[in-house]
């Protein structure tokens, strides 16, 4: 399945690891969990020598151990888990890994948007079957959340604050009562949640004010705030890990020079500092400058080098990719990037040398082309 799908879910991608962990897991498991909490943490954060395992388990999510432990403890209780943070902090990836480790199914997902309705989190009807045979459980289409309730597994709700208050209110009853009533049916008209059911929701902290969560809904969730990664070493590990996966998916063998990765990390750090010091939104890039966007910049540069270059990643290509990815508003973003290139990159290229002069030239050319 991995070779036949664009992106396999975590439980498929890491099936061998999960099978092995399940075979050696002798710890207590809550309800219908496939792995014990200790093994769930180990699957997400990777193994260490002190764990005493006969097999190395790679780290898949890079962040503070306490966040993962608190998330796991929450899911072992009867409360929902809300992962909240800035874009690109790995909330959705962590939610997928947790669902894969606990339930071996991370695909029961509802995507929150302005168009999400109660039907998306409860149920809808197969119209042709209703016309032919009337309303029944057979003609009902359960939502991913209802399916998770019936199976006693983890359901996921992405971008909760993007959905309207009506949808959020419907979620309150599910989290509180742990059942969904079906008033259209006379018999078999209640779906009760089985032990092991829980919901992992994610919310973008930059969406505050779009559809704020009510106090009632907040009480049903345990909040785990995922901070932006500011440690360069940790961020480098994330970018390297995700980029390696992307290259493997594209079947590209191309090395990312450490010096260029350092330049990318330093550039984002500089731009974040400038954004934090800016006095107005017009002086800030529209981009969130997240780790995910760094990965996107690097992937774009690698693919360009593979298909239109000499299959070697160069500083000029990386600079052009960075400018092209971050210059979303014209002329505001271009002016900010131009200021950065003249005020920071140019002095650094003179002082440090190395790949910085080529990075300077590539950025200048890209800015001039877009201006």
Short mmCIF file of C-alpha atoms in Angstrom, two decimals:
data_model
loop_
_atom_site.label_atom_id
_atom_site.label_comp_id
_atom_site.label_asym_id
_atom_site.label_seq_id
_atom_site.Cartn_x
_atom_site.Cartn_y
_atom_site.Cartn_z
CA UNK A 1 0.00 0.00 0.00
CA UNK A 2 2.88 2.38 0.76
CA UNK A 3 4.10 2.17 -2.86
CA UNK A 4 0.60 2.63 -4.26
CA UNK A 5 -0.48 5.67 -2.24
CA UNK A 6 0.78 9.23 -2.35
CA UNK A 7 0.88 9.41 1.43
CA UNK A 8 0.26 6.35 3.56
CA UNK A 9 -1.23 6.93 7.03
CA UNK A 10 1.08 6.42 9.99
CA UNK A 11 -0.38 3.01 10.91
CA UNK A 12 0.48 1.74 7.42
CA UNK A 13 3.81 3.48 7.07
CA UNK A 14 5.03 2.21 10.43
CA UNK A 15 3.07 -1.05 10.51
CA UNK A 16 6.17 -3.16 11.08
CA UNK A 17 7.22 -1.07 14.07
CA UNK A 18 3.72 -1.11 15.53
CA UNK A 19 3.44 -4.89 15.12
CA UNK A 20 6.77 -5.39 16.87
CA UNK A 21 5.96 -3.02 19.71
CA UNK A 22 2.62 -4.76 20.23
CA UNK A 23 4.36 -8.15 20.36
CA UNK A 24 6.77 -7.11 23.12
CA UNK A 25 4.39 -4.84 25.04
CA UNK A 26 3.59 -6.24 28.46
CA UNK A 27 2.43 -2.98 30.05
CA UNK A 28 -1.13 -2.22 31.18
CA UNK A 29 -3.34 -0.94 28.37
CA UNK A 30 -6.39 1.32 28.87
CA UNK A 31 -9.62 -0.06 27.41
CA UNK A 32 -9.20 -1.02 23.76
CA UNK A 33 -5.73 0.46 23.27
CA UNK A 34 -3.40 -1.54 21.06
CA UNK A 35 -0.31 -0.30 22.92
CA UNK A 36 0.35 0.68 26.51
CA UNK A 37 0.93 4.39 27.25
CA UNK A 38 4.68 3.75 27.64
CA UNK A 39 4.88 2.12 24.21
CA UNK A 40 2.78 4.89 22.64
CA UNK A 41 5.28 7.44 23.93
CA UNK A 42 8.16 5.32 22.69
CA UNK A 43 6.60 5.01 19.23
CA UNK A 44 6.20 8.78 18.94
CA UNK A 45 9.47 9.95 20.50
CA UNK A 46 11.71 7.04 19.58
CA UNK A 47 13.64 4.59 21.75
CA UNK A 48 16.70 5.18 23.89
CA UNK A 49 19.32 2.75 25.17
CA UNK A 50 17.75 2.94 28.64
CA UNK A 51 14.51 1.47 27.25
CA UNK A 52 16.25 -1.90 26.89
CA UNK A 53 14.66 -2.84 23.57
CA UNK A 54 16.19 -5.21 21.04
CA UNK A 55 15.22 -2.89 18.22
CA UNK A 56 15.75 0.79 17.50
CA UNK A 57 12.54 2.83 17.18
CA UNK A 58 13.06 6.09 15.30
CA UNK A 59 11.82 9.41 16.59
CA UNK A 60 8.86 10.68 14.57
CA UNK A 61 7.77 13.83 16.38
CA UNK A 62 10.28 16.34 17.70
CA UNK A 63 9.22 18.25 20.77
CA UNK A 64 9.15 18.23 24.53
CA UNK A 65 8.51 14.81 26.07
CA UNK A 66 6.09 16.33 28.59
CA UNK A 67 3.68 17.42 25.84
CA UNK A 68 3.45 13.87 24.50
CA UNK A 69 3.03 12.37 27.96
CA UNK A 70 0.26 14.82 28.86
CA UNK A 71 -1.52 14.09 25.58
CA UNK A 72 -1.36 10.33 26.22
CA UNK A 73 -2.63 10.69 29.78
CA UNK A 74 -5.54 12.81 28.54
CA UNK A 75 -6.56 10.18 26.00
CA UNK A 76 -6.51 7.53 28.73
CA UNK A 77 -9.12 9.59 30.59
CA UNK A 78 -12.65 10.42 29.43
CA UNK A 79 -11.75 13.92 28.23
CA UNK A 80 -11.00 15.04 24.71
CA UNK A 81 -7.54 16.28 23.73
CA UNK A 82 -7.06 19.67 22.08
CA UNK A 83 -3.66 20.33 20.51
CA UNK A 84 -3.30 24.06 19.98
CA UNK A 85 -0.42 26.06 18.52
CA UNK A 86 0.88 28.11 15.63
CA UNK A 87 0.83 26.76 12.06
CA UNK A 88 3.57 24.26 11.32
CA UNK A 89 4.21 23.12 14.89
CA UNK A 90 3.31 19.49 14.09
CA UNK A 91 -0.12 19.32 15.77
CA UNK A 92 -1.75 17.23 13.06
CA UNK A 93 1.26 14.93 12.76
CA UNK A 94 1.27 14.31 16.51
CA UNK A 95 -2.48 13.63 16.44
CA UNK A 96 -2.00 11.12 13.61
CA UNK A 97 0.83 9.33 15.39
CA UNK A 98 -1.15 9.08 18.64
CA UNK A 99 -4.23 7.71 16.86
CA UNK A 100 -2.09 5.22 14.91
CA UNK A 101 -0.35 3.94 18.04
CA UNK A 102 -3.49 3.73 20.18
CA UNK A 103 -6.09 2.55 17.66
CA UNK A 104 -4.12 1.51 14.56
CA UNK A 105 -6.45 3.82 12.65
CA UNK A 106 -5.69 7.53 12.16
CA UNK A 107 -8.06 8.09 9.22
CA UNK A 108 -11.29 8.81 11.12
CA UNK A 109 -10.91 12.54 10.53
CA UNK A 110 -13.30 15.48 10.25
CA UNK A 111 -11.83 18.61 8.68
CA UNK A 112 -13.17 21.77 10.24
CA UNK A 113 -14.14 24.49 7.76
CA UNK A 114 -16.81 27.14 7.43
CA UNK A 115 -18.81 24.56 5.47
CA UNK A 116 -18.61 21.79 8.06
CA UNK A 117 -22.08 20.82 9.31
CA UNK A 118 -23.52 18.63 12.07
CA UNK A 119 -23.88 15.85 9.49
CA UNK A 120 -20.09 15.70 9.23
CA UNK A 121 -19.72 14.83 12.91
CA UNK A 122 -22.94 12.82 13.38
CA UNK A 123 -24.51 11.09 10.37
CA UNK A 124 -26.19 11.61 7.02
CA UNK A 125 -28.40 9.50 4.77
CA UNK A 126 -28.00 7.53 1.57
CA UNK A 127 -30.82 9.21 -0.33
CA UNK A 128 -31.35 6.43 -2.87
CA UNK A 129 -31.61 3.78 -0.13
CA UNK A 130 -33.99 5.97 1.87
CA UNK A 131 -36.26 6.34 -1.18
CA UNK A 132 -36.13 2.61 -1.90
CA UNK A 133 -36.39 1.17 1.64
CA UNK A 134 -36.97 4.05 4.02
CA UNK A 135 -34.81 5.32 6.84
CA UNK A 136 -32.91 2.62 8.72
CA UNK A 137 -29.47 1.97 10.13
CA UNK A 138 -28.55 0.41 6.79
CA UNK A 139 -29.39 3.61 4.90
CA UNK A 140 -27.52 5.79 7.37
CA UNK A 141 -24.02 7.07 6.62
CA UNK A 142 -22.08 7.39 9.88
CA UNK A 143 -19.57 10.19 10.26
CA UNK A 144 -15.94 9.42 11.13
CA UNK A 145 -16.71 10.49 14.71
CA UNK A 146 -19.68 8.12 14.95
CA UNK A 147 -17.57 5.31 13.50
CA UNK A 148 -14.92 5.99 16.14
CA UNK A 149 -17.61 5.86 18.85
CA UNK A 150 -18.99 2.53 17.63
CA UNK A 151 -15.50 1.04 17.37
CA UNK A 152 -14.10 2.42 20.61
CA UNK A 153 -11.17 4.14 18.90
CA UNK A 154 -9.75 7.63 18.43
CA UNK A 155 -11.55 10.15 16.21
CA UNK A 156 -9.83 13.31 14.99
CA UNK A 157 -11.16 16.82 14.37
CA UNK A 158 -8.81 19.10 12.46
CA UNK A 159 -8.99 22.90 12.75
CA UNK A 160 -11.78 22.98 15.31
CA UNK A 161 -11.93 26.77 15.48
CA UNK A 162 -12.61 26.91 11.74
CA UNK A 163 -16.00 25.26 12.22
CA UNK A 164 -19.12 27.19 13.19
CA UNK A 165 -20.66 27.43 16.64
CA UNK A 166 -23.47 25.01 15.67
CA UNK A 167 -20.94 22.28 14.92
CA UNK A 168 -19.01 23.01 18.09
CA UNK A 169 -22.23 22.80 20.12
CA UNK A 170 -23.01 19.40 18.60
CA UNK A 171 -19.58 18.23 19.65
CA UNK A 172 -20.28 19.22 23.26
CA UNK A 173 -23.04 16.62 23.58
CA UNK A 174 -20.84 13.90 22.08
CA UNK A 175 -18.02 14.64 24.51
CA UNK A 176 -20.40 14.95 27.47
CA UNK A 177 -22.99 12.22 26.92
CA UNK A 178 -20.84 9.85 24.86
CA UNK A 179 -23.72 8.94 22.57
CA UNK A 180 -25.51 10.20 19.45
CA UNK A 181 -29.28 9.97 19.18
CA UNK A 182 -30.98 9.34 15.82
CA UNK A 183 -34.49 10.83 16.14
CA UNK A 184 -35.48 9.74 12.62
CA UNK A 185 -35.53 6.10 13.74
CA UNK A 186 -38.04 4.45 16.06
CA UNK A 187 -35.79 1.53 17.05
CA UNK A 188 -32.05 1.21 17.47
CA UNK A 189 -31.90 4.99 17.55
CA UNK A 190 -28.97 5.61 19.87
CA UNK A 191 -25.29 5.01 19.14
CA UNK A 192 -23.30 4.65 22.35
CA UNK A 193 -19.56 5.15 22.50
CA UNK A 194 -17.54 2.08 23.38
CA UNK A 195 -14.67 2.21 25.89
CA UNK A 196 -11.54 3.59 24.26
CA UNK A 197 -13.35 6.29 22.28
CA UNK A 198 -11.88 9.77 22.45
CA UNK A 199 -11.36 12.79 20.23
CA UNK A 200 -8.12 14.52 19.32
CA UNK A 201 -8.81 18.03 18.02
CA UNK A 202 -6.38 20.58 16.68
CA UNK A 203 -6.70 24.35 16.64
CA UNK A 204 -4.59 27.07 15.11
CA UNK A 205 -3.72 29.73 17.68
CA UNK A 206 -3.67 32.31 14.88
CA UNK A 207 -7.34 31.64 14.22
CA UNK A 208 -8.38 33.32 17.47
CA UNK A 209 -11.53 35.29 16.80
CA UNK A 210 -12.64 33.20 13.80
CA UNK A 211 -14.93 30.88 15.78
CA UNK A 212 -13.79 30.98 19.38
CA UNK A 213 -14.52 27.92 21.49
CA UNK A 214 -17.28 28.28 24.05
CA UNK A 215 -16.53 27.82 27.74
CA UNK A 216 -18.65 24.66 27.70
CA UNK A 217 -16.61 23.10 24.92
CA UNK A 218 -13.31 24.15 26.50
CA UNK A 219 -14.27 22.28 29.66
CA UNK A 220 -14.63 19.06 27.65
CA UNK A 221 -11.08 19.27 26.36
CA UNK A 222 -7.71 19.07 27.99
CA UNK A 223 -5.49 21.67 26.31
CA UNK A 224 -1.92 20.87 25.26
CA UNK A 225 -0.18 23.89 23.75
CA UNK A 226 2.49 23.03 21.20
CA UNK A 227 5.07 25.84 21.05
CA UNK A 228 7.02 26.95 18.02
CA UNK A 229 10.37 25.18 17.81
CA UNK A 230 13.06 27.77 18.50
CA UNK A 231 15.99 25.47 19.21
CA UNK A 232 18.06 25.32 16.04
CA UNK A 233 19.23 21.78 16.65
CA UNK A 234 15.70 20.48 17.14
CA UNK A 235 14.44 22.41 14.13
CA UNK A 236 17.28 21.06 12.00
CA UNK A 237 16.32 17.51 13.01
CA UNK A 238 12.69 18.13 12.05
CA UNK A 239 13.57 19.65 8.67
CA UNK A 240 16.07 16.90 7.92
CA UNK A 241 13.64 14.15 8.96
CA UNK A 242 10.70 15.45 6.94
CA UNK A 243 12.80 16.33 3.90
CA UNK A 244 14.32 12.83 3.85
CA UNK A 245 10.79 11.40 3.82
CA UNK A 246 9.75 13.70 0.99
CA UNK A 247 12.81 12.79 -1.07
CA UNK A 248 12.12 9.10 -0.52
CA UNK A 249 8.52 9.63 -1.64
CA UNK A 250 9.72 11.38 -4.82
CA UNK A 251 12.42 8.69 -5.26
CA UNK A 252 15.11 11.33 -5.42
CA UNK A 253 18.64 10.75 -4.19
CA UNK A 254 20.03 14.20 -3.53
CA UNK A 255 22.09 15.30 -0.57
CA UNK A 256 21.25 18.46 1.36
CA UNK A 257 24.59 20.06 2.31
CA UNK A 258 24.73 20.93 6.04
CA UNK A 259 25.97 24.44 5.20
CA UNK A 260 22.83 25.17 3.16
CA UNK A 261 20.60 23.76 5.89
CA UNK A 262 22.33 26.12 8.33
CA UNK A 263 21.69 29.05 5.99
CA UNK A 264 18.01 28.14 5.72
CA UNK A 265 17.63 27.85 9.50
CA UNK A 266 19.50 31.11 10.10
CA UNK A 267 17.41 32.97 7.51
CA UNK A 268 14.15 31.88 9.12
CA UNK A 269 15.49 32.78 12.57
CA UNK A 270 16.45 36.26 11.32
CA UNK A 271 13.09 36.80 9.64
CA UNK A 272 11.21 35.67 12.77
CA UNK A 273 13.21 38.13 14.88
CA UNK A 274 12.43 40.92 12.41
CA UNK A 275 8.74 39.96 12.43
CA UNK A 276 8.63 40.01 16.23
CA UNK A 277 10.20 43.47 16.29
CA UNK A 278 7.93 44.91 13.58
CA UNK A 279 5.49 47.60 14.63
CA UNK A 280 2.64 46.72 12.25
CA UNK A 281 1.36 43.89 10.06
CA UNK A 282 2.60 45.69 6.94
CA UNK A 283 6.13 45.30 8.28
CA UNK A 284 5.71 41.55 8.84
CA UNK A 285 5.75 38.81 6.25
CA UNK A 286 2.36 37.22 5.72
CA UNK A 287 4.03 33.83 6.17
CA UNK A 288 3.98 32.31 9.65
CA UNK A 289 7.65 31.36 9.12
CA UNK A 290 6.91 27.94 10.55
CA UNK A 291 9.05 24.84 10.45
CA UNK A 292 6.59 23.38 7.94
CA UNK A 293 7.28 26.32 5.61
CA UNK A 294 11.01 25.72 5.92
CA UNK A 295 10.41 22.15 4.80
CA UNK A 296 8.38 23.44 1.86
CA UNK A 297 11.16 25.85 0.84
CA UNK A 298 13.76 23.08 0.98
CA UNK A 299 11.55 20.60 -0.91
CA UNK A 300 10.92 23.18 -3.64
CA UNK A 301 14.64 23.86 -3.99
CA UNK A 302 15.51 20.16 -4.10
CA UNK A 303 12.90 19.40 -6.75
CA UNK A 304 14.04 22.36 -8.85
CA UNK A 305 17.62 21.15 -8.62
CA UNK A 306 16.56 17.64 -9.62
CA UNK A 307 14.43 18.56 -12.63
CA UNK A 308 15.90 21.85 -13.89
CA UNK A 309 19.42 21.90 -12.44
CA UNK A 310 22.41 19.61 -12.27
CA UNK A 311 20.95 17.47 -9.45
CA UNK A 312 23.02 19.37 -6.91
CA UNK A 313 21.39 21.69 -4.40
CA UNK A 314 22.98 25.12 -4.64
CA UNK A 315 22.68 28.28 -2.58
CA UNK A 316 21.21 30.29 -5.47
CA UNK A 317 18.39 27.78 -5.90
CA UNK A 318 17.67 27.76 -2.17
CA UNK A 319 17.51 31.56 -2.10
CA UNK A 320 15.14 31.69 -5.07
CA UNK A 321 12.91 29.09 -3.44
CA UNK A 322 12.84 31.03 -0.16
CA UNK A 323 11.91 34.30 -1.87
CA UNK A 324 9.32 32.65 -4.09
CA UNK A 325 7.68 30.87 -1.14
CA UNK A 326 7.60 33.83 1.27
CA UNK A 327 6.76 36.69 -1.12
CA UNK A 328 3.00 36.31 -1.03
CA UNK A 329 2.01 39.96 -1.02
CA UNK A 330 3.30 42.42 -3.55
CA UNK A 331 4.85 44.85 -2.85
CA UNK A 332 4.77 44.46 0.97
CA UNK A 333 6.51 41.08 1.32
CA UNK A 334 8.99 41.85 -1.43
CA UNK A 335 9.97 45.07 0.34
CA UNK A 336 10.50 43.18 3.61
CA UNK A 337 12.63 40.53 1.91
CA UNK A 338 14.61 43.15 0.01
CA UNK A 339 15.35 44.94 3.29
CA UNK A 340 16.47 41.67 4.85
CA UNK A 341 18.70 40.80 1.91
CA UNK A 342 20.43 44.19 1.95
CA UNK A 343 20.55 44.66 5.72
CA UNK A 344 21.40 41.15 6.89
CA UNK A 345 22.39 38.77 4.08
CA UNK A 346 24.78 41.19 2.36
CA UNK A 347 26.85 41.98 5.50
CA UNK A 348 26.86 38.30 6.47
CA UNK A 349 28.09 37.24 3.04
CA UNK A 350 31.03 39.65 3.37
CA UNK A 351 31.83 38.59 6.92
CA UNK A 352 31.28 34.84 6.74
CA UNK A 353 31.80 33.97 3.08
CA UNK A 354 31.14 30.33 2.26
CA UNK A 355 27.78 29.82 0.59
CA UNK A 356 26.41 33.18 1.72
CA UNK A 357 27.60 35.22 -1.34
CA UNK A 358 25.85 32.78 -3.70
CA UNK A 359 22.76 32.89 -1.46
CA UNK A 360 22.91 36.70 -1.65
CA UNK A 361 23.06 36.69 -5.46
CA UNK A 362 20.25 34.15 -5.81
CA UNK A 363 17.95 36.14 -3.52
CA UNK A 364 18.67 39.44 -5.24
CA UNK A 365 17.90 37.94 -8.64
CA UNK A 366 14.64 36.38 -7.40
CA UNK A 367 13.49 39.64 -5.79
CA UNK A 368 14.30 41.60 -8.95
CA UNK A 369 12.36 39.10 -11.06
CA UNK A 370 9.27 39.34 -8.87
CA UNK A 371 9.37 43.13 -8.44
#
